[in-house]
CSV table of C-alpha atoms in Angstrom, one decimal:
chain,number,residue,atom,x,y,z
A,1,MET,CA,-22.5,37.3,-14.2
A,2,SER,CA,-25.6,36.1,-16.0
A,3,PRO,CA,-29.0,35.8,-14.3
A,4,SER,CA,-28.8,32.0,-14.5
A,5,SER,CA,-25.3,31.8,-12.8
A,6,PRO,CA,-25.3,30.9,-9.1
A,7,PRO,CA,-23.8,33.3,-6.6
A,8,GLY,CA,-20.1,33.3,-6.6
A,9,GLY,CA,-19.9,32.9,-10.4
A,10,SER,CA,-19.2,29.2,-10.6
A,11,SER,CA,-21.5,27.0,-12.5
A,12,PRO,CA,-22.9,23.8,-11.1
A,13,PRO,CA,-21.2,20.5,-12.1
A,14,PRO,CA,-22.5,19.0,-15.3
A,15,PRO,CA,-25.2,16.4,-14.8
A,16,THR,CA,-23.9,12.8,-14.9
A,17,SER,CA,-25.2,10.6,-17.5
A,18,PRO,CA,-26.8,7.3,-16.6
A,19,ASP,CA,-23.8,5.6,-18.2
A,20,SER,CA,-21.3,7.4,-16.0
A,21,ALA,CA,-23.3,6.9,-12.9
A,22,SER,CA,-23.6,3.2,-13.7
A,23,SER,CA,-19.8,3.1,-14.3
A,24,ASP,CA,-19.1,4.8,-10.9
A,25,THR,CA,-21.4,2.3,-9.2
A,26,GLU,CA,-19.7,-0.6,-10.9
A,27,LYS,CA,-16.3,0.7,-9.8
A,28,LYS,CA,-17.5,1.0,-6.2
A,29,VAL,CA,-18.9,-2.5,-6.3
A,30,LEU,CA,-15.5,-3.9,-7.6
A,31,GLN,CA,-13.7,-2.0,-4.9
A,32,ILE,CA,-15.9,-3.5,-2.2
A,33,LYS,CA,-15.5,-7.0,-3.7
A,34,ARG,CA,-11.7,-6.5,-3.8
A,35,LEU,CA,-11.7,-5.4,-0.1
A,36,LEU,CA,-13.8,-8.3,1.0
A,37,SER,CA,-11.6,-10.7,-0.8
A,38,LEU,CA,-8.7,-9.4,1.3
A,39,LEU,CA,-10.3,-10.6,4.5
A,40,PRO,CA,-9.0,-14.2,4.3
A,41,LEU,CA,-5.6,-12.8,3.3
A,42,MET,CA,-5.5,-10.5,6.3
A,43,ASP,CA,-6.3,-13.5,8.6
A,44,LYS,CA,-3.4,-15.4,7.1
A,45,VAL,CA,-1.1,-12.3,7.5
A,46,LYS,CA,-2.1,-12.0,11.1
A,47,ASP,CA,-1.3,-15.7,11.6
A,48,PHE,CA,2.1,-15.1,9.9
A,49,LEU,CA,2.9,-12.1,12.0
A,50,THR,CA,2.2,-13.9,15.3
A,51,GLY,CA,3.8,-17.2,14.2
A,52,ASP,CA,7.4,-18.4,13.7
A,53,ALA,CA,7.5,-18.2,9.9
A,54,GLN,CA,10.1,-15.8,8.4
A,55,VAL,CA,8.7,-15.4,4.9
A,56,MET,CA,5.2,-15.1,3.4
A,57,LEU,CA,4.8,-15.0,-0.3
A,58,ILE,CA,1.7,-13.7,-2.0
A,59,LEU,CA,1.3,-15.0,-5.6
A,60,GLY,CA,-1.2,-14.0,-8.2
A,61,ASP,CA,-1.7,-13.1,-11.8
A,62,SER,CA,-0.8,-9.7,-13.2
A,63,GLY,CA,-3.6,-7.3,-12.3
A,64,ALA,CA,-4.9,-9.5,-9.6
A,65,GLY,CA,-4.4,-6.8,-6.9
A,66,LYS,CA,-1.2,-8.0,-5.2
A,67,SER,CA,0.3,-4.5,-5.0
A,68,THR,CA,-2.9,-3.0,-3.8
A,69,SER,CA,-3.3,-5.8,-1.2
A,70,ILE,CA,0.2,-5.4,0.2
A,71,ARG,CA,-0.2,-1.6,0.4
A,72,HIS,CA,-3.4,-2.2,2.4
A,73,LEU,CA,-1.4,-4.7,4.5
A,74,GLU,CA,1.3,-2.1,5.2
A,75,HIS,CA,-1.4,0.3,6.3
A,76,GLU,CA,-3.1,-2.3,8.6
A,77,ILE,CA,0.3,-3.1,10.2
A,78,TRP,CA,0.9,0.6,10.9
A,79,GLN,CA,-2.6,0.9,12.4
A,80,GLU,CA,-1.7,-1.8,14.9
A,81,TYR,CA,1.8,-0.6,15.5
A,82,LYS,CA,3.0,-0.4,19.1
A,83,ALA,CA,6.1,1.5,20.2
A,84,GLY,CA,9.2,-0.6,19.8
A,85,GLY,CA,7.4,-3.0,17.5
A,86,ARG,CA,8.4,-4.1,14.1
A,87,ILE,CA,8.3,-1.4,11.5
A,88,PRO,CA,6.5,-2.2,8.2
A,89,LEU,CA,8.6,-1.1,5.3
A,90,PHE,CA,7.1,-1.3,1.8
A,91,ILE,CA,9.8,-1.9,-0.8
A,92,ASN,CA,9.2,-1.5,-4.5
A,93,LEU,CA,12.0,-3.8,-5.7
A,94,PRO,CA,12.1,-2.7,-9.4
A,95,ALA,CA,12.6,0.9,-8.2
A,96,LEU,CA,15.8,0.1,-6.3
A,97,GLU,CA,19.2,0.1,-8.1
A,98,ARG,CA,20.7,-2.8,-6.2
A,99,PRO,CA,18.2,-4.4,-3.8
A,100,GLU,CA,20.5,-7.3,-3.3
A,101,LYS,CA,23.1,-5.1,-1.6
A,102,ASN,CA,21.4,-3.4,1.3
A,103,LEU,CA,17.6,-3.5,0.9
A,104,VAL,CA,16.6,-1.7,4.1
A,105,ALA,CA,19.1,1.1,3.8
A,106,GLU,CA,18.4,1.7,0.2
A,107,GLN,CA,14.7,2.0,0.8
A,108,LEU,CA,15.2,4.3,3.8
A,109,ARG,CA,17.4,6.5,1.6
A,110,THR,CA,14.5,6.9,-0.8
A,111,HIS,CA,12.6,8.4,2.1
A,112,ASN,CA,15.5,10.9,2.8
A,113,PHE,CA,16.8,9.2,6.0
A,114,LEU,CA,20.3,10.2,6.9
A,115,GLU,CA,23.0,7.5,7.1
A,116,ASP,CA,23.3,7.9,10.9
A,117,GLN,CA,19.5,7.5,11.2
A,118,ILE,CA,19.6,4.4,9.0
A,119,ARG,CA,22.4,2.8,11.1
A,120,LYS,CA,20.5,3.4,14.4
A,121,LEU,CA,17.3,2.0,13.0
A,122,LYS,CA,19.0,-1.1,11.6
A,123,LYS,CA,20.8,-1.6,14.9
A,124,HIS,CA,17.9,-1.0,17.3
A,125,ARG,CA,14.7,-1.8,15.4
A,126,ARG,CA,13.2,-4.7,13.6
A,127,PHE,CA,11.4,-4.4,10.2
A,128,ILE,CA,8.6,-6.2,8.4
A,129,LEU,CA,9.8,-6.1,4.8
A,130,ILE,CA,6.9,-5.9,2.4
A,131,CYS,CA,8.4,-6.3,-1.0
A,132,ASP,CA,6.6,-5.7,-4.3
A,133,GLY,CA,7.6,-6.5,-7.8
A,134,TYR,CA,9.8,-9.5,-6.9
A,135,ASP,CA,9.2,-11.0,-10.3
A,136,GLU,CA,9.8,-7.7,-12.1
A,137,SER,CA,13.3,-6.9,-10.7
């Protein structure tokens, strides 16, 4: 160990350049802006979840943050989940072989649910299907 090495033998992280610090700050600002832009969407989603509508479609250009938004939506629904309530189920449609056949069962299989468990869930529980990649499948 050299005299300039810190105890434990590891060296300190390299200093960040002003450019990389600026880039990190810009990324954080963009993240915050994106999260703030979700607030009106979350209000609409809450209205949807408490209303009579059966389907809600979120449209946007490629790269607009739809996938990120609906992942956040899934997380929020889980945070407010109450026993016996509807189960949010995120489904990446392009990843499924035959989504038109049995969407819920096929998605649950990707999470290693057994057939008996799938039957019981489908019979006794309700789901909120959060589908991504509809225009890609």
